mmCIF file of C-alpha atoms in Angstrom:
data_model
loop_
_atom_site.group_PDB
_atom_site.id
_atom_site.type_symbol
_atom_site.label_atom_id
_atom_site.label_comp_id
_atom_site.label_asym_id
_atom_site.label_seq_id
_atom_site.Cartn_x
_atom_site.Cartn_y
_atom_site.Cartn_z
ATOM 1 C CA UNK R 10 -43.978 -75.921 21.922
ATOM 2 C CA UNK R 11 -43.586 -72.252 22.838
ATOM 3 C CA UNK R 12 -43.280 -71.707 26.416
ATOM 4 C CA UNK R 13 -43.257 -67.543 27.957
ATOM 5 C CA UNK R 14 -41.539 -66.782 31.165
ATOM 6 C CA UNK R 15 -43.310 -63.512 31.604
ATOM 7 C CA UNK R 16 -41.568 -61.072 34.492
ATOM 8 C CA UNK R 17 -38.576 -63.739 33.945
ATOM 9 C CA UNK R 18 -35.982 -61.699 35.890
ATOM 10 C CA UNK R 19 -33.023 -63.889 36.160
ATOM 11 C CA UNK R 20 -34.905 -66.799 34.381
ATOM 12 C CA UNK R 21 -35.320 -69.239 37.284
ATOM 13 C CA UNK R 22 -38.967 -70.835 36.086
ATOM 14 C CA UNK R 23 -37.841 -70.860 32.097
ATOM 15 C CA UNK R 24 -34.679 -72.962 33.072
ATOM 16 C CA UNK R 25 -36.716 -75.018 35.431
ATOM 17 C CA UNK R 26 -39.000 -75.698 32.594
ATOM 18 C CA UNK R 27 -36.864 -75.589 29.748
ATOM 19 C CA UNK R 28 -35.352 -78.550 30.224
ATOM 20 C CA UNK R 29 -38.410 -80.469 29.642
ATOM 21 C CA UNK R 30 -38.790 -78.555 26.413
ATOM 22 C CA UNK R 31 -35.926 -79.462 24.441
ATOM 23 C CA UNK R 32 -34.988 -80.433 22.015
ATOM 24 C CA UNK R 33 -37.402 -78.652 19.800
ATOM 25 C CA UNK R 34 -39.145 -76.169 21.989
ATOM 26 C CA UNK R 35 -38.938 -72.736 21.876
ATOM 27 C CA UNK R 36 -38.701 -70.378 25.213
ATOM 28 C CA UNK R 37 -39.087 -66.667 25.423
ATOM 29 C CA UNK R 38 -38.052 -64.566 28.499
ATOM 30 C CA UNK R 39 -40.350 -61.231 28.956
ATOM 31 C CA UNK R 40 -38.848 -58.390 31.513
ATOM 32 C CA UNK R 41 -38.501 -54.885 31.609
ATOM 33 C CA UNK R 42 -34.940 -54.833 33.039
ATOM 34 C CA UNK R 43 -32.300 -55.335 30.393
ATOM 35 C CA UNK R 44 -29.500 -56.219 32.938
ATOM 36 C CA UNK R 45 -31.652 -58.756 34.210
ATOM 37 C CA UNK R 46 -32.488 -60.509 30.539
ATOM 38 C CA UNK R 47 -28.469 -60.196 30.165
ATOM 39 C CA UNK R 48 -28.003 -62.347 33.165
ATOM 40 C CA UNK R 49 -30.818 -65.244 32.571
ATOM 41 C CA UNK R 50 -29.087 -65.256 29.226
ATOM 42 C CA UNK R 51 -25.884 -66.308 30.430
ATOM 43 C CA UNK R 52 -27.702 -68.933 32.581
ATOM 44 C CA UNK R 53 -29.691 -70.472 29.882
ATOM 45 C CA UNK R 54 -26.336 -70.733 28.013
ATOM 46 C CA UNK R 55 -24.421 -72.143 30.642
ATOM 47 C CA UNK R 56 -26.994 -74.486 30.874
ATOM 48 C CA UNK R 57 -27.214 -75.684 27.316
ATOM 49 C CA UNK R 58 -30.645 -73.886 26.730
ATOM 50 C CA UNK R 59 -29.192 -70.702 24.817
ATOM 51 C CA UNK R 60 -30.067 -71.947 21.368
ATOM 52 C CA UNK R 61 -33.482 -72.330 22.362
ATOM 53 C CA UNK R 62 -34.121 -69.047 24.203
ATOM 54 C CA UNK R 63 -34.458 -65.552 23.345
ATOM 55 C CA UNK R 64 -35.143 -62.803 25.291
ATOM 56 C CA UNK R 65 -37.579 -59.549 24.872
ATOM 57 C CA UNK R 66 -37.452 -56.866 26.863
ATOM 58 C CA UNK R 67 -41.129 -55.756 27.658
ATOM 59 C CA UNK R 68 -43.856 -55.300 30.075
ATOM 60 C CA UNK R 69 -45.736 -57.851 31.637
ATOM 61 C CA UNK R 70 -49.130 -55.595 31.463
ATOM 62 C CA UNK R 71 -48.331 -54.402 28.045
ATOM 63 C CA UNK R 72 -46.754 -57.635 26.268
ATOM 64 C CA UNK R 73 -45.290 -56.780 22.776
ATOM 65 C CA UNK R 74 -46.567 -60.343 21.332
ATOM 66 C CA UNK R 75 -49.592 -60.700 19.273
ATOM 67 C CA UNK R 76 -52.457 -62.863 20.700
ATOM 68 C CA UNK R 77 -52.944 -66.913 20.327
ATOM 69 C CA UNK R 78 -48.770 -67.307 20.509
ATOM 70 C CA UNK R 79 -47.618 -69.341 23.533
ATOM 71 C CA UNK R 80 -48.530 -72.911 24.387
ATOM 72 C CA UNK R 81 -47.159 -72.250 27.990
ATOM 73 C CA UNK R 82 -47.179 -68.379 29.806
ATOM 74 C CA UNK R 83 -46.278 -68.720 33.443
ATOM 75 C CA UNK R 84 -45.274 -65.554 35.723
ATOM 76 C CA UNK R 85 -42.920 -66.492 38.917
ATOM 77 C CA UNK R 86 -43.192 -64.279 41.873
ATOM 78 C CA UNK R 87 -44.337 -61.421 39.346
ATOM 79 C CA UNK R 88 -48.089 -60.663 40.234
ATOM 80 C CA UNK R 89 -47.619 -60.041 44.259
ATOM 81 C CA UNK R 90 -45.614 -56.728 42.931
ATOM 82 C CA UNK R 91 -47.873 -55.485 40.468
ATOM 83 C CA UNK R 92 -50.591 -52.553 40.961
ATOM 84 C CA UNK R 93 -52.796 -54.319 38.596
ATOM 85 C CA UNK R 94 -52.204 -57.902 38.719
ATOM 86 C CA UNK R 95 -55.659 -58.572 36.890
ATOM 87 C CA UNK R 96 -54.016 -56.430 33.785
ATOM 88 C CA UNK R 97 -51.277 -59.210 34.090
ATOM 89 C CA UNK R 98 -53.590 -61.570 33.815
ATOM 90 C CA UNK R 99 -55.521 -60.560 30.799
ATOM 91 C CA UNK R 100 -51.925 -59.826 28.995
ATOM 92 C CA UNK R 101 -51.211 -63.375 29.538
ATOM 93 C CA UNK R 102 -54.479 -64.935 28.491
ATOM 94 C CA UNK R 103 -54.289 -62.850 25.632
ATOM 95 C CA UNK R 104 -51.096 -64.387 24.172
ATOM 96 C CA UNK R 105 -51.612 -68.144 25.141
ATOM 97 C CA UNK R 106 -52.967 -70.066 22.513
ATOM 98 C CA UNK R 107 -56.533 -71.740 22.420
ATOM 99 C CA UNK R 108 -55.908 -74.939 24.603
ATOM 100 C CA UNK R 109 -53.191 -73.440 25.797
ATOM 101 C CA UNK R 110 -52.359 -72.950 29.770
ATOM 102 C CA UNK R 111 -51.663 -70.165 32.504
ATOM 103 C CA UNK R 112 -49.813 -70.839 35.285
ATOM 104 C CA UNK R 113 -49.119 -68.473 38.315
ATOM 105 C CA UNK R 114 -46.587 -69.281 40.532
ATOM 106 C CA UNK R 115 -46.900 -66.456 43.722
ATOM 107 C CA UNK R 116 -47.267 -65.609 47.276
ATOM 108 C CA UNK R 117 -50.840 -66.173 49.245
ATOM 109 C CA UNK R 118 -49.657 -64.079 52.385
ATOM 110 C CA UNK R 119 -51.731 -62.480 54.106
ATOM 111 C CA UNK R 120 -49.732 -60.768 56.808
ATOM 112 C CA UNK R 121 -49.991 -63.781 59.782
ATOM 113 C CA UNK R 122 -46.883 -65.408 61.191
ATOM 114 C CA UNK R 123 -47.523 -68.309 59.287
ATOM 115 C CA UNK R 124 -46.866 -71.722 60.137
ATOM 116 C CA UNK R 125 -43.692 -72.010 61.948
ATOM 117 C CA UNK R 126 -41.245 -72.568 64.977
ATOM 118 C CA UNK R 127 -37.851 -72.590 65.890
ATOM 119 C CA UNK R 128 -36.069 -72.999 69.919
ATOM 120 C CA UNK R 129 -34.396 -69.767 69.674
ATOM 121 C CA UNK R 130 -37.387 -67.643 69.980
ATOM 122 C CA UNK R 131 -40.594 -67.901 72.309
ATOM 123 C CA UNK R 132 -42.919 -65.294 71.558
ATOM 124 C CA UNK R 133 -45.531 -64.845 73.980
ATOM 125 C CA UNK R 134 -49.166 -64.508 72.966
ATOM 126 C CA UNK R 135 -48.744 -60.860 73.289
ATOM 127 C CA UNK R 136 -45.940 -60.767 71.260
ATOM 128 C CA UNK R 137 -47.377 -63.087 68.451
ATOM 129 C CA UNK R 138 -50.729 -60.657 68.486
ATOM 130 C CA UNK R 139 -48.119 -57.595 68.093
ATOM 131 C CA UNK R 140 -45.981 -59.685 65.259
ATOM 132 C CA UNK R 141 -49.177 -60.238 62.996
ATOM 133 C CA UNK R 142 -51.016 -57.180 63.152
ATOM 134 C CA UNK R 143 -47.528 -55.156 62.042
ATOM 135 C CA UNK R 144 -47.536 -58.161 59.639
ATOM 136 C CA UNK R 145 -51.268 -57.616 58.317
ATOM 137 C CA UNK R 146 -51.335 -53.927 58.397
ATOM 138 C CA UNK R 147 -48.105 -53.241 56.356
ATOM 139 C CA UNK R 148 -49.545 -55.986 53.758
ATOM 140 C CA UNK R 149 -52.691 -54.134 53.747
ATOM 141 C CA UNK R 150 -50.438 -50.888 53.020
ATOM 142 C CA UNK R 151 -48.066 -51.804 50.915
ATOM 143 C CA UNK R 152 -51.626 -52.733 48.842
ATOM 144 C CA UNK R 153 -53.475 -49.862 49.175
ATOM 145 C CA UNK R 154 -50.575 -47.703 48.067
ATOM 146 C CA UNK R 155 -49.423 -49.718 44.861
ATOM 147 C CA UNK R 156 -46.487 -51.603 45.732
ATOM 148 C CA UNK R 157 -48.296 -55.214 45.612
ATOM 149 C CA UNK R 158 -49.991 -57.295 47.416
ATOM 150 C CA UNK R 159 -48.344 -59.946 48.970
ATOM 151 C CA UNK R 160 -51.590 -62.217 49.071
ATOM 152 C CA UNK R 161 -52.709 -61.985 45.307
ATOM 153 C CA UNK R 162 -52.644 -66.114 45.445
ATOM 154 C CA UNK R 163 -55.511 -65.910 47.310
ATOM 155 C CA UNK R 164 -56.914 -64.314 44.477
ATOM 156 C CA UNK R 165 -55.715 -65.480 41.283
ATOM 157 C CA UNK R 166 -57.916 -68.727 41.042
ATOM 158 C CA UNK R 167 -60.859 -67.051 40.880
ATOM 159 C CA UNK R 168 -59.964 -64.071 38.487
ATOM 160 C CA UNK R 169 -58.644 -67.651 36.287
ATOM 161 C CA UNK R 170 -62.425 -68.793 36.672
ATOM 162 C CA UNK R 171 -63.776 -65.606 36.021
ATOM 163 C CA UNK R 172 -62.208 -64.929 32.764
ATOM 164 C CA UNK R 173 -63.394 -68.784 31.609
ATOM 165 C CA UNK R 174 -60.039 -70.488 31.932
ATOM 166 C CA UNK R 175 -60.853 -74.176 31.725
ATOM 167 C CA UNK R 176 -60.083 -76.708 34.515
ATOM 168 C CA UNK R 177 -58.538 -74.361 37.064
ATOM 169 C CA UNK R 178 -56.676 -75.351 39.738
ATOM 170 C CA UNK R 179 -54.485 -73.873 42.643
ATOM 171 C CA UNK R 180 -52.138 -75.956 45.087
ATOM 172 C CA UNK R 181 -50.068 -74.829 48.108
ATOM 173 C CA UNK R 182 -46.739 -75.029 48.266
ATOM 174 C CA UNK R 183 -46.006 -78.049 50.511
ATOM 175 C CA UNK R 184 -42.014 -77.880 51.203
ATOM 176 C CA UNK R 185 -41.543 -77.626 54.981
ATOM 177 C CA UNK R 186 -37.992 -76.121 55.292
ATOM 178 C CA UNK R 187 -36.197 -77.515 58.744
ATOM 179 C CA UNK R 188 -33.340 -78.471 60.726
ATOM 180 C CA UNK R 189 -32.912 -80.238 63.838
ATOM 181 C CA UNK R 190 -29.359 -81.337 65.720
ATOM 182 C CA UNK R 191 -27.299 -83.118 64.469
ATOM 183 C CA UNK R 192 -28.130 -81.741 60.435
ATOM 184 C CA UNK R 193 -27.018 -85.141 59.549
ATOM 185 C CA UNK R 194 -29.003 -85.011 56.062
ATOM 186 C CA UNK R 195 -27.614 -82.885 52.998
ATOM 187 C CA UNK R 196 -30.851 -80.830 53.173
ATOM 188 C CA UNK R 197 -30.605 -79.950 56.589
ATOM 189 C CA UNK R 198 -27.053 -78.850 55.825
ATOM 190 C CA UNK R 199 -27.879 -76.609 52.931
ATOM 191 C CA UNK R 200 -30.435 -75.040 54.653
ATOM 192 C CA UNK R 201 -28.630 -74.098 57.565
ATOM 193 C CA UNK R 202 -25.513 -72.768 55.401
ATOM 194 C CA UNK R 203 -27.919 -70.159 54.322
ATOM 195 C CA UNK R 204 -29.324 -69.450 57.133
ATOM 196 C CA UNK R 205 -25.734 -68.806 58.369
ATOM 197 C CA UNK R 206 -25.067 -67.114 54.982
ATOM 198 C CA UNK R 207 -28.084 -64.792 55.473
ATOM 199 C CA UNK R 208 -27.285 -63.625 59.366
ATOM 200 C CA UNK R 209 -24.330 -62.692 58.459
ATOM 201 C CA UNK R 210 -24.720 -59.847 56.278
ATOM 202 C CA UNK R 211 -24.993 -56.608 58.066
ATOM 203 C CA UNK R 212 -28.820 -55.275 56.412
ATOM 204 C CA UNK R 213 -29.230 -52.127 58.511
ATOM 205 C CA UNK R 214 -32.779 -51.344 58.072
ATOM 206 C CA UNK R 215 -33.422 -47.710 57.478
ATOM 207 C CA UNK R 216 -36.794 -46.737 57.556
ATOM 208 C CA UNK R 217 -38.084 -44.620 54.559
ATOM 209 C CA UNK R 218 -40.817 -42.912 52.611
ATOM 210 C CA UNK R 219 -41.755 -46.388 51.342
ATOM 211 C CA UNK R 220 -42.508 -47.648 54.729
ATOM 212 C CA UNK R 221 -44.060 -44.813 55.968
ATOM 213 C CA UNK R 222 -46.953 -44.465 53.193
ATOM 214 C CA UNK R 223 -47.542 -48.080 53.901
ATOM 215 C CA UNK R 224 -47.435 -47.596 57.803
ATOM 216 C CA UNK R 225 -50.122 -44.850 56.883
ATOM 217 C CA UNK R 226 -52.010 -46.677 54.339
ATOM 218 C CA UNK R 227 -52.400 -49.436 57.087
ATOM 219 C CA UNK R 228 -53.229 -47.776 59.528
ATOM 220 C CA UNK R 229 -49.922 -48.587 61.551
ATOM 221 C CA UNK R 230 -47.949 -46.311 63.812
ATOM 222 C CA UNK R 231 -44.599 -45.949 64.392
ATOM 223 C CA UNK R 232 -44.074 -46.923 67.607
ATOM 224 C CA UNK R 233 -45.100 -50.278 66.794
ATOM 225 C CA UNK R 234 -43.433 -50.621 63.917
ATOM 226 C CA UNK R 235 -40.160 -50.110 65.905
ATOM 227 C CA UNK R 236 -41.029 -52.680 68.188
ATOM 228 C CA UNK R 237 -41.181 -54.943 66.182
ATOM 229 C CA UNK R 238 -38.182 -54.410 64.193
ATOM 230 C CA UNK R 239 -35.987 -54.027 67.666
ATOM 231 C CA UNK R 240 -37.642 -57.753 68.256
ATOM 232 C CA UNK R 241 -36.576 -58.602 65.084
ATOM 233 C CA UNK R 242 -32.814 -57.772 65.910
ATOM 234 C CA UNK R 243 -33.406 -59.739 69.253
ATOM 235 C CA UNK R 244 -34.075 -62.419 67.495
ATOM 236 C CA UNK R 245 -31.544 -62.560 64.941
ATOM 237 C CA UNK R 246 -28.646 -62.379 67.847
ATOM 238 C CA UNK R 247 -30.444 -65.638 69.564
ATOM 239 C CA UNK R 248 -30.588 -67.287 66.241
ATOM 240 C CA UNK R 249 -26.960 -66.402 65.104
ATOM 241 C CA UNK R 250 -26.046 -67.717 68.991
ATOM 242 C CA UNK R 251 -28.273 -71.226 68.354
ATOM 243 C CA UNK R 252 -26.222 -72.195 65.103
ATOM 244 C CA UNK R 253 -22.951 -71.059 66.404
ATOM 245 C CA UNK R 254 -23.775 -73.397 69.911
ATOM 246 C CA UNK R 255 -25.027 -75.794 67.535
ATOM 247 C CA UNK R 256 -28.216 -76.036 69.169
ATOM 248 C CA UNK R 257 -30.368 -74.507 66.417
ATOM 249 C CA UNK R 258 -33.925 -76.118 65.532
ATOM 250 C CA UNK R 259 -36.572 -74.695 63.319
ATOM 251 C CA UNK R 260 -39.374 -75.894 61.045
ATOM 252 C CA UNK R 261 -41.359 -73.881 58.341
ATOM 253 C CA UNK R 262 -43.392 -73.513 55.947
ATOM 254 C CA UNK R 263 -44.826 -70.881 53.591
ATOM 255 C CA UNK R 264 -48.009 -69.676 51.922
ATOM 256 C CA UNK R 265 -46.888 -70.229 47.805
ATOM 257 C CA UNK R 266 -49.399 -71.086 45.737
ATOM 258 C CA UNK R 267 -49.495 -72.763 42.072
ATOM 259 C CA UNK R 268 -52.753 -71.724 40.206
ATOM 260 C CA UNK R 269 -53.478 -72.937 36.374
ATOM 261 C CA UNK R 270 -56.171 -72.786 33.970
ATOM 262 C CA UNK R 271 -56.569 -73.549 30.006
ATOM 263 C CA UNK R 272 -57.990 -70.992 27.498
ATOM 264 C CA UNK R 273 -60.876 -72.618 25.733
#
């Protein structure tokens, strides 16, 4: 079995998948940045999967593999920064064999707040309307100008069924990521170490021509824009004061999709 980790970056979905591949498959990791490729590397090895992987430097809409090679091609958080994810996904039905299966593991955002809560912050309706149309608009932006789209998921089963991939099939990611006082379970406890881990590094948002075009492309002014990052900042100084007090409660969950299909 010949699995491809297309876009592998550090080589998170190859390693996840690996293991179930061994002892006699084979596992390829496609990306364009070599210092990336150097660093799955040492991860496969130091998880005992170096024999069976190799690593090819490449891109994802222009894969240097001929067709009808891979039993497996997955891409993992690849497509929502492509400006021609549908490229992507000819490239990979083009090197999966016949009977063979595509799997797409990515973000079906479309710019909304999402399903989620936490004690520390109260928006008002107001505030919620403001939150998801700086949300929406800079999605539609960042689209419009090439960067990605951060709802391609939304997409990608469809594209599958139009290019006759057989039995295709899409499921949402159902992990709801909480804590609640006391964190008595390990989970709870991870999670809120990296929360804590997170808040405290000092990310001082600059804005720059990136966010413009996509403030422009959207259709998005500034002022907004900076009212909703100052909100932002509001709300990371209630959050950091919640877990200090210990009084910190949140629940969430987010819009990750699976979608599959077979080549015939």
């Amino acid at each position: 079995m010949k699995l491809l980790d297309a876009g592998c970056g550090f080589g998170h979905a190859m390693r996840a998948w690996g293991r179930y591949y061994m002892p006699r498959g084979e596992l390829v990791g496609l990306d364009r940045d070599r210092k990336l490729l150097a660093q799955a590397a040492r991860f496969c090895n130091n998880e005992g999967l170096g024999k069976a992987a190799r690593f090819v430097t490449g891109d994802i809409c222009s894969m240097p593999f001929e067709g009808n090679v891979f039993d497996v091609v997955l891409a993992h958080v690849v497509f929502c920064h492509l400006a021609e994810p549908e490229k992507a996904l000819d490239e990979m039905i083009r090197v999966t064999r016949r009977g063979g299966c595509v799997a797409v593991f990515d973000n079906a955002w479309t710019g909304g707040s999402g399903s989620s809560w936490n004690n520390w912050n109260e928006p008002s309706v107001a505030e919620r309307l403001a939150q998801d149309e700086v949300g929406i608009r800079m999605t539609a932006g960042r689209r419009a100008v090439g960067f990605g789209d951060w709802s391609v998921g939304c997409h990608l089963p469809s594209w599958m069924e139009a290019r006759g991939l057989r039995n295709v099939g899409a499921r949402a990611n159902e992990r709801v990521v909480w804590i609640a006082p006391p964190y008595r379970s390990p989970e709870q406890q991870t999670v809120l170490r990296n929360m804590k881990e997170r808040l405290r590094e000092k990310v001082r948002h600059r804005v720059d021509k990136s966010d413009v075009e996509q403030m422009r492309a959207g259709g998005l002014s500034r002022a907004k824009f900076d009212r909703n990052h100052k909100r932002s900042r509001e709300h990371g100084r209630a959050s950091r004061k919640a877990m200090k007090n210990g009084t910190a409660a949140s629940a969430a969950s987010y819009p990750f999709w699976c979608m599959w299909g077979f080549k015939p």
